[in-house]
């Protein structure tokens, strides 16, 4: 370095390669030298000369990277410092780009088409750094802007990914988000959707400007095949996009996919970046966040979002954010909303999930079981099933659906209650039974109410008994009936009344005559008689009055309308789901299930359970139901219709095959199922799954036959124990299956050759087995002199079979024969040596 702090270009480039050197000082020194020169041409040429040495290096060497950084800082140091808006307006017409900066840009733009990918990479990298080092309000010539733009649009299609990355980054400041036809944004979108390199897509994500045009494309990258691209997409959306700019579907989709992503890093980004960013925009209001997610239609996503938020909160924060609870630890009925009830439910479930550590906290956000039961009862009574007229009114329909949703969440809260206390548990059970019995309870709540009822009752027999009582009350509710008035009795009473009235009139007339004749003794008798007649009249009038009032009696009337049947069958289905598979089907559950229509639920697709179908088959074959002709007839019709309806039904039958057969084969001798003919059951299930029995609408040539999968199941069972007695059963069934007609299932030649080799091995093994079975080895006896004789056969006389003498070779003979089979390579080696 010279005395006046100036240095040569070569020295500057040499010192710039070392990272410990202060590049600002290097830039200032070289700039001072440049400014003193009158003719800048030699400086430009020498500067580019030394720059070329760095541009031909493709590898990201630290020394080269330092040089590139130095060149960018030196080139942009000639720019004027940022000015105010007034100064910009005054000098807008007079301002031109600095000659050196223009020279560097021109050199780079002339070099961007070089054959060397290293040069193209460094050109794009330098343009990126030059543009990035300029001030925010920096301006360049329009012609230069267009040239840079056109060059980078070419380079983003370069065949080398690193070149495309630098070109994409260089165009970041050339975007015009307000212009729907901006070529830079169009190129970015094209890269996001079509570039095969994940790092290129990441580069575009990091610099693309957000606009209505680009937002859907960035959103789509959250489903990118590469983890690092998905992660960056979530980060960009969290940092650059306001929650209000996203639709409800986009918000829900981001959370749903992000919280279930296979990558832990992406799940962490959603919890630590996206959700906090949204909450910050909503002033930390979690209820408002839930409102933005449309809780009523996306409850599961909202609940998972709340759990993710709660994991990052302390105990104090959890209790501080309680959802509008009053002093009873309840949300007032008139304040219940979809958002706060979901928040309350998830908060209670989250705290309860902490186990013993959360017991004290749970007591602060949830009342005792008895209090909550009354609260639930009071709200559910306000929710009624809507009529067709109400459903036609959109406003009433929306209100009704909202009430049902809130009711579902309140019912779910039962799981968080402490039902260990006897009084509280009884009260909860009583409320649940009452709600299931009431006809105005919406059908959509029956399944959930039954589920929570069975969750509290642990014993299967008590479960059956409780559900049976509820179904009895639903199917045959108690109603008040008025008996009609007995007309004959009424007429008799009227006649008696008329007679008494006539006798009273006659007695009064006689009384008047006696008084006129001054026969007072007779008048006294008549007066007493009149009194008795009036008492009789009053009694008759009372009887008539009582007879005219209808007699109200409480009687049970049977209901068989579709809504009632659906309620009862829904309760039956939930009961069967909760019951232990080992619990036998008693008479009560049999009566409940088929007083008809469990089979109907399966036929209509409301229930799809191989376990339940297996129970139906066993029930049909069980000798106990032999006298129930109605049941057997209904089941017989059901099996045929069910299996022919669709292939999915046949898949259920196929899935129930092995459990049904195992139950029959393992049935103890004391069980009625031990008397069932297993062969008959196998034949039935094979016929039910036959593809040719499907209706024409259900048949589809694209689907594989269900019998193909059934064959695999049976072969697997046979291989478990080839000596088992049921192997013969499965082998016979295999010959009756109807396999798919597609012969070219495996088309790969290597696979086909391997299969042919396996089949050949099986054939050879079979032939060896047949040979051994045709000539079994005979027992030998060895004499003292070493000769081998056949042992005497137990047969004698003409029944003695013809024997064949088989002599076992000695160990020495075996060794000699083995030696002969060995290939001796020594002669071949010697021969090769002689020839050479």
GROMACS .gro file of N, CA, C and O in nm, residues 595-688:
model
  376
  595UNK      N    1  -8.512  -5.714   1.657
  595UNK     CA    2  -8.653  -5.681   1.656
  595UNK      C    3  -8.671  -5.570   1.558
  595UNK      O    4  -8.696  -5.467   1.579
  596UNK      N    5  -8.630  -5.560   1.369
  596UNK     CA    6  -8.535  -5.589   1.272
  596UNK      C    7  -8.449  -5.480   1.256
  596UNK      O    8  -8.466  -5.371   1.259
  597UNK      N    9  -8.372  -5.468   1.309
  597UNK     CA   10  -8.317  -5.413   1.185
  597UNK      C   11  -8.169  -5.389   1.187
  597UNK      O   12  -8.121  -5.304   1.116
  598UNK      N   13  -8.085  -5.465   1.274
  598UNK     CA   14  -7.941  -5.450   1.268
  598UNK      C   15  -7.891  -5.484   1.128
  598UNK      O   16  -7.801  -5.420   1.074
  599UNK      N   17  -7.950  -5.587   1.069
  599UNK     CA   18  -7.913  -5.624   0.933
  599UNK      C   19  -7.942  -5.510   0.836
  599UNK      O   20  -7.868  -5.487   0.740
  600UNK      N   21  -8.051  -5.438   0.860
  600UNK     CA   22  -8.085  -5.325   0.772
  600UNK      C   23  -7.978  -5.217   0.779
  600UNK      O   24  -7.944  -5.154   0.679
  601UNK      N   25  -7.924  -5.195   0.900
  601UNK     CA   26  -7.819  -5.094   0.913
  601UNK      C   27  -7.697  -5.131   0.830
  601UNK      O   28  -7.636  -5.046   0.767
  602UNK      N   29  -7.663  -5.258   0.829
  602UNK     CA   30  -7.549  -5.302   0.750
  602UNK      C   31  -7.580  -5.295   0.601
  602UNK      O   32  -7.496  -5.256   0.520
  603UNK      N   33  -7.700  -5.330   0.565
  603UNK     CA   34  -7.738  -5.331   0.423
  603UNK      C   35  -7.737  -5.190   0.365
  603UNK      O   36  -7.694  -5.167   0.252
  604UNK      N   37  -7.783  -5.093   0.445
  604UNK     CA   38  -7.787  -4.955   0.397
  604UNK      C   39  -7.654  -4.884   0.409
  604UNK      O   40  -7.640  -4.770   0.366
  605UNK      N   41  -7.553  -4.951   0.465
  605UNK     CA   42  -7.421  -4.893   0.474
  605UNK      C   43  -7.396  -4.809   0.597
  605UNK      O   44  -7.289  -4.749   0.611
  606UNK      N   45  -7.490  -4.804   0.691
  606UNK     CA   46  -7.468  -4.725   0.813
  606UNK      C   47  -7.367  -4.793   0.905
  606UNK      O   48  -7.303  -4.729   0.986
  607UNK      N   49  -7.357  -4.925   0.893
  607UNK     CA   50  -7.259  -5.001   0.971
  607UNK      C   51  -7.181  -5.088   0.874
  607UNK      O   52  -7.241  -5.153   0.787
  608UNK      N   53  -7.050  -5.091   0.888
  608UNK     CA   54  -6.966  -5.179   0.808
  608UNK      C   55  -6.867  -5.245   0.903
  608UNK      O   56  -6.765  -5.189   0.939
  609UNK      N   57  -6.902  -5.366   0.946
  609UNK     CA   58  -6.822  -5.434   1.048
  609UNK      C   59  -6.815  -5.583   1.017
  609UNK      O   60  -6.918  -5.650   1.015
  610UNK      N   61  -6.694  -5.634   0.992
  610UNK     CA   62  -6.677  -5.777   0.970
  610UNK      C   63  -6.706  -5.855   1.098
  610UNK      O   64  -6.759  -5.966   1.093
  611UNK      N   65  -6.672  -5.799   1.211
  611UNK     CA   66  -6.698  -5.865   1.339
  611UNK      C   67  -6.848  -5.884   1.361
  611UNK      O   68  -6.893  -5.990   1.404
  612UNK      N   69  -6.926  -5.783   1.327
  612UNK     CA   70  -7.070  -5.792   1.345
  612UNK      C   71  -7.132  -5.891   1.248
  612UNK      O   72  -7.222  -5.967   1.282
  613UNK      N   73  -7.080  -5.891   1.123
  613UNK     CA   74  -7.131  -5.987   1.025
  613UNK      C   75  -7.099  -6.130   1.068
  613UNK      O   76  -7.181  -6.221   1.051
  614UNK      N   77  -6.981  -6.149   1.127
  614UNK     CA   78  -6.945  -6.281   1.177
  614UNK      C   79  -7.044  -6.326   1.285
  614UNK      O   80  -7.086  -6.443   1.288
  615UNK      N   81  -7.084  -6.234   1.370
  615UNK     CA   82  -7.182  -6.268   1.474
  615UNK      C   83  -7.316  -6.306   1.413
  615UNK      O   84  -7.385  -6.395   1.462
  616UNK      N   85  -7.354  -6.236   1.307
  616UNK     CA   86  -7.482  -6.268   1.243
  616UNK      C   87  -7.480  -6.409   1.183
  616UNK      O   88  -7.577  -6.484   1.193
  617UNK      N   89  -7.367  -6.443   1.119
  617UNK     CA   90  -7.355  -6.577   1.059
  617UNK      C   91  -7.361  -6.684   1.168
  617UNK      O   92  -7.431  -6.785   1.154
  618UNK      N   93  -7.289  -6.661   1.277
  618UNK     CA   94  -7.291  -6.757   1.387
  618UNK      C   95  -7.430  -6.768   1.449
  618UNK      O   96  -7.474  -6.877   1.488
  619UNK      N   97  -7.499  -6.656   1.456
  619UNK     CA   98  -7.634  -6.658   1.512
  619UNK      C   99  -7.729  -6.736   1.422
  619UNK      O  100  -7.818  -6.807   1.470
  620UNK      N  101  -7.709  -6.722   1.291
  620UNK     CA  102  -7.796  -6.793   1.196
  620UNK      C  103  -7.777  -6.945   1.206
  620UNK      O  104  -7.872  -7.022   1.197
  621UNK      N  105  -7.652  -6.987   1.228
  621UNK     CA  106  -7.622  -7.130   1.235
  621UNK      C  107  -7.639  -7.187   1.375
  621UNK      O  108  -7.639  -7.310   1.392
  622UNK      N  109  -7.648  -7.101   1.476
  622UNK     CA  110  -7.656  -7.149   1.614
  622UNK      C  111  -7.784  -7.232   1.634
  622UNK      O  112  -7.894  -7.186   1.602
  623UNK      N  113  -7.771  -7.354   1.685
  623UNK     CA  114  -7.891  -7.438   1.706
  623UNK      C  115  -7.993  -7.375   1.800
  623UNK      O  116  -8.112  -7.409   1.795
  624UNK      N  117  -7.950  -7.280   1.885
  624UNK     CA  118  -8.042  -7.217   1.978
  624UNK      C  119  -8.152  -7.140   1.905
  624UNK      O  120  -8.265  -7.131   1.951
  625UNK      N  121  -8.118  -7.082   1.787
  625UNK     CA  122  -8.216  -7.003   1.712
  625UNK      C  123  -8.295  -7.087   1.612
  625UNK      O  124  -8.362  -7.033   1.525
  626UNK      N  125  -8.289  -7.219   1.627
  626UNK     CA  126  -8.357  -7.307   1.530
  626UNK      C  127  -8.508  -7.286   1.530
  626UNK      O  128  -8.573  -7.292   1.425
  627UNK      N  129  -8.564  -7.257   1.647
  627UNK     CA  130  -8.709  -7.239   1.655
  627UNK      C  131  -8.755  -7.100   1.612
  627UNK      O  132  -8.874  -7.078   1.589
  628UNK      N  133  -8.662  -7.008   1.602
  628UNK     CA  134  -8.698  -6.870   1.562
  628UNK      C  135  -8.695  -6.862   1.410
  628UNK      O  136  -8.598  -6.817   1.348
  629UNK      N  137  -8.801  -6.908   1.348
  629UNK     CA  138  -8.807  -6.912   1.201
  629UNK      C  139  -8.804  -6.772   1.140
  629UNK      O  140  -8.748  -6.751   1.032
  630UNK      N  141  -8.864  -6.678   1.209
  630UNK     CA  142  -8.867  -6.540   1.157
  630UNK      C  143  -8.725  -6.483   1.149
  630UNK      O  144  -8.687  -6.423   1.048
  631UNK      N  145  -8.648  -6.506   1.254
  631UNK     CA  146  -8.511  -6.457   1.256
  631UNK      C  147  -8.429  -6.523   1.146
  631UNK      O  148  -8.358  -6.456   1.071
  632UNK      N  149  -8.438  -6.651   1.135
  632UNK     CA  150  -8.358  -6.723   1.036
  632UNK      C  151  -8.399  -6.684   0.893
  632UNK      O  152  -8.313  -6.673   0.805
  633UNK      N  153  -8.526  -6.663   0.873
  633UNK     CA  154  -8.571  -6.623   0.740
  633UNK      C  155  -8.516  -6.485   0.703
  633UNK      O  156  -8.466  -6.463   0.592
  634UNK      N  157  -8.524  -6.393   0.797
  634UNK     CA  158  -8.475  -6.258   0.772
  634UNK      C  159  -8.325  -6.257   0.744
  634UNK      O  160  -8.277  -6.190   0.652
  635UNK      N  161  -8.250  -6.332   0.825
  635UNK     CA  162  -8.105  -6.337   0.805
  635UNK      C  163  -8.068  -6.404   0.673
  635UNK      O  164  -7.975  -6.362   0.604
  636UNK      N  165  -8.141  -6.507   0.638
  636UNK     CA  166  -8.114  -6.576   0.512
  636UNK      C  167  -8.133  -6.484   0.392
  636UNK      O  168  -8.051  -6.482   0.299
  637UNK      N  169  -8.238  -6.406   0.395
  637UNK     CA  170  -8.261  -6.309   0.287
  637UNK      C  171  -8.155  -6.199   0.291
  637UNK      O  172  -8.103  -6.156   0.187
  638UNK      N  173  -8.120  -6.155   0.411
  638UNK     CA  174  -8.023  -6.048   0.425
  638UNK      C  175  -7.887  -6.086   0.368
  638UNK      O  176  -7.824  -6.008   0.295
  639UNK      N  177  -7.838  -6.205   0.398
  639UNK     CA  178  -7.706  -6.246   0.350
  639UNK      C  179  -7.697  -6.240   0.198
  639UNK      O  180  -7.599  -6.192   0.142
  640UNK      N  181  -7.800  -6.289   0.131
  640UNK     CA  182  -7.798  -6.291  -0.015
  640UNK      C  183  -7.799  -6.148  -0.072
  640UNK      O  184  -7.721  -6.114  -0.160
  641UNK      N  185  -7.890  -6.066  -0.021
  641UNK     CA  186  -7.902  -5.929  -0.072
  641UNK      C  187  -7.778  -5.846  -0.039
  641UNK      O  188  -7.731  -5.768  -0.122
  642UNK      N  189  -7.726  -5.864   0.080
  642UNK     CA  190  -7.611  -5.785   0.125
  642UNK      C  191  -7.489  -5.815   0.038
  642UNK      O  192  -7.419  -5.722  -0.008
  643UNK      N  193  -7.460  -5.941   0.014
  643UNK     CA  194  -7.339  -5.977  -0.062
  643UNK      C  195  -7.350  -5.940  -0.209
  643UNK      O  196  -7.249  -5.911  -0.273
  644UNK      N  197  -7.470  -5.941  -0.264
  644UNK     CA  198  -7.486  -5.908  -0.406
  644UNK      C  199  -7.490  -5.758  -0.432
  644UNK      O  200  -7.477  -5.715  -0.546
  645UNK      N  201  -7.507  -5.678  -0.328
  645UNK     CA  202  -7.529  -5.536  -0.347
  645UNK      C  203  -7.405  -5.464  -0.399
  645UNK      O  204  -7.413  -5.381  -0.488
  646UNK      N  205  -7.287  -5.494  -0.343
  646UNK     CA  206  -7.166  -5.423  -0.384
  646UNK      C  207  -7.044  -5.507  -0.350
  646UNK      O  208  -7.049  -5.598  -0.267
  647UNK      N  209  -6.933  -5.471  -0.415
  647UNK     CA  210  -6.809  -5.542  -0.389
  647UNK      C  211  -6.757  -5.513  -0.249
  647UNK      O  212  -6.695  -5.598  -0.185
  648UNK      N  213  -6.780  -5.390  -0.201
  648UNK     CA  214  -6.736  -5.357  -0.065
  648UNK      C  215  -6.803  -5.447   0.038
  648UNK      O  216  -6.743  -5.483   0.140
  649UNK      N  217  -6.929  -5.486   0.013
  649UNK     CA  218  -6.997  -5.578   0.103
  649UNK      C  219  -6.931  -5.715   0.099
  649UNK      O  220  -6.915  -5.782   0.201
  650UNK      N  221  -6.891  -5.758  -0.022
  650UNK     CA  222  -6.822  -5.887  -0.033
  650UNK      C  223  -6.687  -5.882   0.040
  650UNK      O  224  -6.642  -5.983   0.094
  651UNK      N  225  -6.623  -5.767   0.039
  651UNK     CA  226  -6.497  -5.755   0.113
  651UNK      C  227  -6.520  -5.772   0.263
  651UNK      O  228  -6.436  -5.829   0.333
  652UNK      N  229  -6.632  -5.721   0.314
  652UNK     CA  230  -6.665  -5.739   0.455
  652UNK      C  231  -6.686  -5.888   0.485
  652UNK      O  232  -6.641  -5.940   0.587
  653UNK      N  233  -6.757  -5.958   0.393
  653UNK     CA  234  -6.778  -6.102   0.411
  653UNK      C  235  -6.645  -6.176   0.410
  653UNK      O  236  -6.620  -6.265   0.492
  654UNK      N  237  -6.558  -6.138   0.317
  654UNK     CA  238  -6.427  -6.202   0.308
  654UNK      C  239  -6.344  -6.179   0.434
  654UNK      O  240  -6.274  -6.269   0.482
  655UNK      N  241  -6.355  -6.060   0.490
  655UNK     CA  242  -6.282  -6.029   0.613
  655UNK      C  243  -6.337  -6.106   0.733
  655UNK      O  244  -6.262  -6.137   0.827
  656UNK      N  245  -6.465  -6.140   0.729
  656UNK     CA  246  -6.526  -6.215   0.840
  656UNK      C  247  -6.507  -6.365   0.826
  656UNK      O  248  -6.546  -6.440   0.916
  657UNK      N  249  -6.447  -6.412   0.717
  657UNK     CA  250  -6.437  -6.556   0.690
  657UNK      C  251  -6.357  -6.628   0.799
  657UNK      O  252  -6.408  -6.719   0.866
  658UNK      N  253  -6.233  -6.588   0.818
  658UNK     CA  254  -6.147  -6.659   0.914
  658UNK      C  255  -6.196  -6.646   1.058
  658UNK      O  256  -6.196  -6.747   1.131
  659UNK      N  257  -6.238  -6.527   1.106
  659UNK     CA  258  -6.292  -6.522   1.243
  659UNK      C  259  -6.410  -6.615   1.265
  659UNK      O  260  -6.422  -6.677   1.372
  660UNK      N  261  -6.497  -6.626   1.166
  660UNK     CA  262  -6.614  -6.714   1.179
  660UNK      C  263  -6.572  -6.860   1.187
  660UNK      O  264  -6.619  -6.935   1.275
  661UNK      N  265  -6.485  -6.901   1.097
  661UNK     CA  266  -6.440  -7.042   1.095
  661UNK      C  267  -6.362  -7.075   1.221
  661UNK      O  268  -6.378  -7.183   1.280
  662UNK      N  269  -6.275  -6.983   1.267
  662UNK     CA  270  -6.199  -7.009   1.390
  662UNK      C  271  -6.291  -7.025   1.509
  662UNK      O  272  -6.268  -7.112   1.595
  663UNK      N  273  -6.395  -6.942   1.517
  663UNK     CA  274  -6.488  -6.953   1.629
  663UNK      C  275  -6.554  -7.090   1.631
  663UNK      O  276  -6.570  -7.152   1.737
  664UNK      N  277  -6.592  -7.139   1.515
  664UNK     CA  278  -6.657  -7.271   1.507
  664UNK      C  279  -6.559  -7.383   1.539
  664UNK      O  280  -6.594  -7.479   1.609
  665UNK      N  281  -6.437  -7.373   1.487
  665UNK     CA  282  -6.338  -7.479   1.510
  665UNK      C  283  -6.292  -7.483   1.654
  665UNK      O  284  -6.258  -7.590   1.707
  666UNK      N  285  -6.289  -7.368   1.721
  666UNK     CA  286  -6.242  -7.362   1.859
  666UNK      C  287  -6.354  -7.370   1.961
  666UNK      O  288  -6.330  -7.357   2.081
  667UNK      N  289  -6.478  -7.391   1.914
  667UNK     CA  290  -6.590  -7.397   2.006
  667UNK      C  291  -6.577  -7.521   2.096
  667UNK      O  292  -6.550  -7.631   2.048
  668UNK      N  293  -6.594  -7.506   2.229
  668UNK     CA  294  -6.585  -7.623   2.318
  668UNK      C  295  -6.700  -7.720   2.294
  668UNK      O  296  -6.803  -7.685   2.234
  669UNK      N  297  -6.683  -7.840   2.342
  669UNK     CA  298  -6.784  -7.944   2.319
  669UNK      C  299  -6.917  -7.909   2.383
  669UNK      O  300  -7.023  -7.953   2.337
  670UNK      N  301  -6.915  -7.828   2.489
  670UNK     CA  302  -7.039  -7.792   2.558
  670UNK      C  303  -7.114  -7.679   2.487
  670UNK      O  304  -7.228  -7.649   2.523
  671UNK      N  305  -7.050  -7.614   2.390
  671UNK     CA  306  -7.112  -7.501   2.321
  671UNK      C  307  -7.206  -7.551   2.210
  671UNK      O  308  -7.175  -7.651   2.142
  672UNK      N  309  -7.319  -7.485   2.190
  672UNK     CA  310  -7.408  -7.524   2.079
  672UNK      C  311  -7.341  -7.511   1.943
  672UNK      O  312  -7.378  -7.582   1.849
  673UNK      N  313  -7.241  -7.423   1.934
  673UNK     CA  314  -7.173  -7.404   1.805
  673UNK      C  315  -7.091  -7.526   1.765
  673UNK      O  316  -7.054  -7.539   1.649
  674UNK      N  317  -7.061  -7.614   1.860
  674UNK     CA  318  -6.986  -7.735   1.827
  674UNK      C  319  -7.065  -7.827   1.735
  674UNK      O  320  -7.008  -7.914   1.668
  675UNK      N  321  -7.198  -7.811   1.732
  675UNK     CA  322  -7.284  -7.895   1.648
  675UNK      C  323  -7.296  -7.843   1.505
  675UNK      O  324  -7.354  -7.909   1.419
  676UNK      N  325  -7.243  -7.724   1.477
  676UNK     CA  326  -7.258  -7.663   1.345
  676UNK      C  327  -7.166  -7.731   1.245
  676UNK      O  328  -7.050  -7.762   1.276
  677UNK      N  329  -7.217  -7.755   1.123
  677UNK     CA  330  -7.138  -7.813   1.016
  677UNK      C  331  -7.048  -7.705   0.955
  677UNK      O  332  -7.096  -7.615   0.885
  678UNK      N  333  -6.918  -7.712   0.982
  678UNK     CA  334  -6.826  -7.608   0.936
  678UNK      C  335  -6.818  -7.606   0.783
  678UNK      O  336  -6.805  -7.500   0.721
  679UNK      N  337  -6.826  -7.724   0.720
  679UNK     CA  338  -6.821  -7.729   0.573
  679UNK      C  339  -6.933  -7.647   0.512
  679UNK      O  340  -6.914  -7.576   0.412
  680UNK      N  341  -7.050  -7.654   0.573
  680UNK     CA  342  -7.164  -7.579   0.522
  680UNK      C  343  -7.142  -7.429   0.534
  680UNK      O  344  -7.177  -7.351   0.445
  681UNK      N  345  -7.081  -7.387   0.646
  681UNK     CA  346  -7.052  -7.244   0.666
  681UNK      C  347  -6.951  -7.196   0.563
  681UNK      O  348  -6.965  -7.088   0.505
  682UNK      N  349  -6.848  -7.277   0.537
  682UNK     CA  350  -6.747  -7.240   0.438
  682UNK      C  351  -6.810  -7.225   0.300
  682UNK      O  352  -6.784  -7.129   0.226
  683UNK      N  353  -6.896  -7.319   0.264
  683UNK     CA  354  -6.962  -7.312   0.134
  683UNK      C  355  -7.048  -7.185   0.122
  683UNK      O  356  -7.050  -7.119   0.017
  684UNK      N  357  -7.116  -7.148   0.231
  684UNK     CA  358  -7.199  -7.028   0.227
  684UNK      C  359  -7.112  -6.904   0.203
  684UNK      O  360  -7.143  -6.821   0.117
  685UNK      N  361  -7.005  -6.890   0.279
  685UNK     CA  362  -6.921  -6.771   0.267
  685UNK      C  363  -6.852  -6.764   0.131
  685UNK      O  364  -6.832  -6.655   0.076
  686UNK      N  365  -6.816  -6.880   0.076
  686UNK     CA  366  -6.756  -6.881  -0.059
  686UNK      C  367  -6.858  -6.835  -0.162
  686UNK      O  368  -6.827  -6.757  -0.253
  687UNK      N  369  -6.980  -6.880  -0.149
  687UNK     CA  370  -7.084  -6.840  -0.244
  687UNK      C  371  -7.117  -6.692  -0.232
  687UNK      O  372  -7.142  -6.623  -0.331
  688UNK      N  373  -7.120  -6.641  -0.109
  688UNK     CA  374  -7.153  -6.500  -0.088
  688UNK      C  375  -7.047  -6.408  -0.148
  688UNK      O  376  -7.079  -6.295  -0.186
   0.00000   0.00000   0.00000
